[in-house]
């Protein structure tokens, strides 16, 4: 169970990482997160129990390289539609000869600025690559995507998927829900962990029963906004 971090603030990241979630994900796709802001949040979460992940904006190799050099071990890539695209993502996350990641770990946080002497020898086995299936095209290619060597988990994006299917405002309609459930089964049948993010708690047990092992259950922006508004409403109701 994990928390999405969209606000881009180290203090919020530290609170979330120590709150009891299994993982926290810094969102570089939809949050206003520069490299410096991601770096600050990773440092703030260091030493707290939650594992850390980062979602990049797109599948560009240079983006993946920069984030990995910050010491990220779990990387999430959105909008992966084909096995070929998934293979490019994996290659960008691996050092040669398995991939094309540029070598400069000794100058970066990834190796604690050179103190982890064997970082480049061990990183390929320690980086977790998660790709997101968020379109009808991705679902058509899902078995092939999940079977790409080096793809460690496939994450279904229900909001974008339901919109792509014509159900932008009703992601829990029968057709997108059936597609999501079939996708989760396909991922599991390929022997890979399945992931999803959903903000309706009533759905969580259903997804767990379908084999989901990486589930986003909230986002800092939504949680903070809800709590602040609830406090304001309560004070207005009580004191005018």
mmCIF file of N, CA and C in Angstrom, residues 6 10 14 30 48 63 67-68 70 75 100 102 116 137 143 160 172 201 203 211 213 219-220 225 230 233-234 236 239:
data_model
loop_
_atom_site.group_PDB
_atom_site.id
_atom_site.type_symbol
_atom_site.label_atom_id
_atom_site.label_comp_id
_atom_site.label_asym_id
_atom_site.label_seq_id
_atom_site.Cartn_x
_atom_site.Cartn_y
_atom_site.Cartn_z
ATOM 1 N N UNK A 6 2.588 14.330 -4.840
ATOM 2 C CA UNK A 6 2.447 15.288 -5.930
ATOM 3 C C UNK A 6 2.806 16.720 -5.543
ATOM 4 N N UNK A 10 9.559 18.427 0.667
ATOM 5 C CA UNK A 10 10.261 17.433 1.472
ATOM 6 C C UNK A 10 9.576 17.112 2.802
ATOM 7 N N UNK A 14 8.497 13.432 4.006
ATOM 8 C CA UNK A 14 8.972 12.803 5.244
ATOM 9 C C UNK A 14 7.806 12.317 6.097
ATOM 10 N N UNK A 30 2.877 14.233 -13.063
ATOM 11 C CA UNK A 30 1.806 15.206 -12.829
ATOM 12 C C UNK A 30 2.094 16.167 -11.674
ATOM 13 N N UNK A 48 13.514 6.606 6.743
ATOM 14 C CA UNK A 48 12.149 6.274 7.146
ATOM 15 C C UNK A 48 11.770 4.905 6.589
ATOM 16 N N UNK A 63 15.783 11.210 -19.126
ATOM 17 C CA UNK A 63 15.051 11.410 -17.871
ATOM 18 C C UNK A 63 15.323 10.258 -16.905
ATOM 19 N N UNK A 67 17.226 10.491 -13.105
ATOM 20 C CA UNK A 67 16.541 10.074 -11.885
ATOM 21 C C UNK A 67 17.262 8.899 -11.230
ATOM 22 N N UNK A 68 17.727 7.952 -12.030
ATOM 23 C CA UNK A 68 18.463 6.825 -11.466
ATOM 24 C C UNK A 68 19.735 7.285 -10.773
ATOM 25 N N UNK A 70 20.062 9.830 -9.108
ATOM 26 C CA UNK A 70 19.682 10.349 -7.790
ATOM 27 C C UNK A 70 19.576 9.239 -6.745
ATOM 28 N N UNK A 75 11.590 2.616 -10.330
ATOM 29 C CA UNK A 75 11.259 3.614 -11.334
ATOM 30 C C UNK A 75 9.935 3.236 -11.995
ATOM 31 N N UNK A 100 21.839 0.537 -21.826
ATOM 32 C CA UNK A 100 22.573 1.686 -22.390
ATOM 33 C C UNK A 100 22.752 2.808 -21.376
ATOM 34 N N UNK A 102 24.223 5.433 -19.034
ATOM 35 C CA UNK A 102 25.548 6.029 -18.976
ATOM 36 C C UNK A 102 26.193 5.868 -17.612
ATOM 37 N N UNK A 116 29.670 3.805 -2.293
ATOM 38 C CA UNK A 116 29.208 2.450 -2.613
ATOM 39 C C UNK A 116 30.033 1.999 -3.808
ATOM 40 N N UNK A 137 -4.423 0.316 -26.504
ATOM 41 C CA UNK A 137 -3.288 -0.273 -27.217
ATOM 42 C C UNK A 137 -2.406 -1.075 -26.269
ATOM 43 N N UNK A 143 0.313 -8.895 -22.746
ATOM 44 C CA UNK A 143 1.090 -10.115 -22.504
ATOM 45 C C UNK A 143 2.532 -9.929 -22.949
ATOM 46 N N UNK A 160 -6.500 7.044 -16.904
ATOM 47 C CA UNK A 160 -6.227 7.235 -18.320
ATOM 48 C C UNK A 160 -6.830 6.124 -19.165
ATOM 49 N N UNK A 172 -15.467 3.548 -12.962
ATOM 50 C CA UNK A 172 -15.971 2.307 -12.372
ATOM 51 C C UNK A 172 -17.146 1.727 -13.155
ATOM 52 N N UNK A 201 -11.904 3.115 -1.466
ATOM 53 C CA UNK A 201 -11.497 2.010 -0.602
ATOM 54 C C UNK A 201 -12.354 0.766 -0.817
ATOM 55 N N UNK A 203 -13.014 -0.648 -3.351
ATOM 56 C CA UNK A 203 -12.456 -1.476 -4.418
ATOM 57 C C UNK A 203 -11.200 -2.231 -3.997
ATOM 58 N N UNK A 211 -4.948 -10.178 -7.158
ATOM 59 C CA UNK A 211 -3.505 -10.366 -7.158
ATOM 60 C C UNK A 211 -2.674 -9.111 -7.191
ATOM 61 N N UNK A 213 -0.279 -6.321 -6.107
ATOM 62 C CA UNK A 213 0.758 -6.303 -5.075
ATOM 63 C C UNK A 213 1.407 -4.926 -4.920
ATOM 64 N N UNK A 219 -3.076 10.161 -2.313
ATOM 65 C CA UNK A 219 -2.083 11.123 -2.795
ATOM 66 C C UNK A 219 -2.018 12.286 -1.823
ATOM 67 N N UNK A 220 -0.805 12.797 -1.613
ATOM 68 C CA UNK A 220 -0.636 13.856 -0.611
ATOM 69 C C UNK A 220 -1.523 15.063 -0.893
ATOM 70 N N UNK A 225 -5.748 18.358 0.929
ATOM 71 C CA UNK A 225 -6.886 19.201 0.552
ATOM 72 C C UNK A 225 -8.142 18.782 1.296
ATOM 73 N N UNK A 230 -12.061 19.904 5.357
ATOM 74 C CA UNK A 230 -12.917 19.371 6.417
ATOM 75 C C UNK A 230 -12.771 20.181 7.700
ATOM 76 N N UNK A 233 -14.618 23.496 7.183
ATOM 77 C CA UNK A 233 -16.073 23.281 7.232
ATOM 78 C C UNK A 233 -16.541 23.048 8.659
ATOM 79 N N UNK A 234 -15.757 22.288 9.428
ATOM 80 C CA UNK A 234 -16.135 22.005 10.810
ATOM 81 C C UNK A 234 -16.126 23.270 11.647
ATOM 82 N N UNK A 236 -16.490 26.380 10.538
ATOM 83 C CA UNK A 236 -17.597 27.246 10.100
ATOM 84 C C UNK A 236 -18.915 26.771 10.667
ATOM 85 N N UNK A 239 -18.720 27.525 14.604
ATOM 86 C CA UNK A 239 -18.545 28.895 15.111
ATOM 87 C C UNK A 239 -19.054 29.968 14.151
#
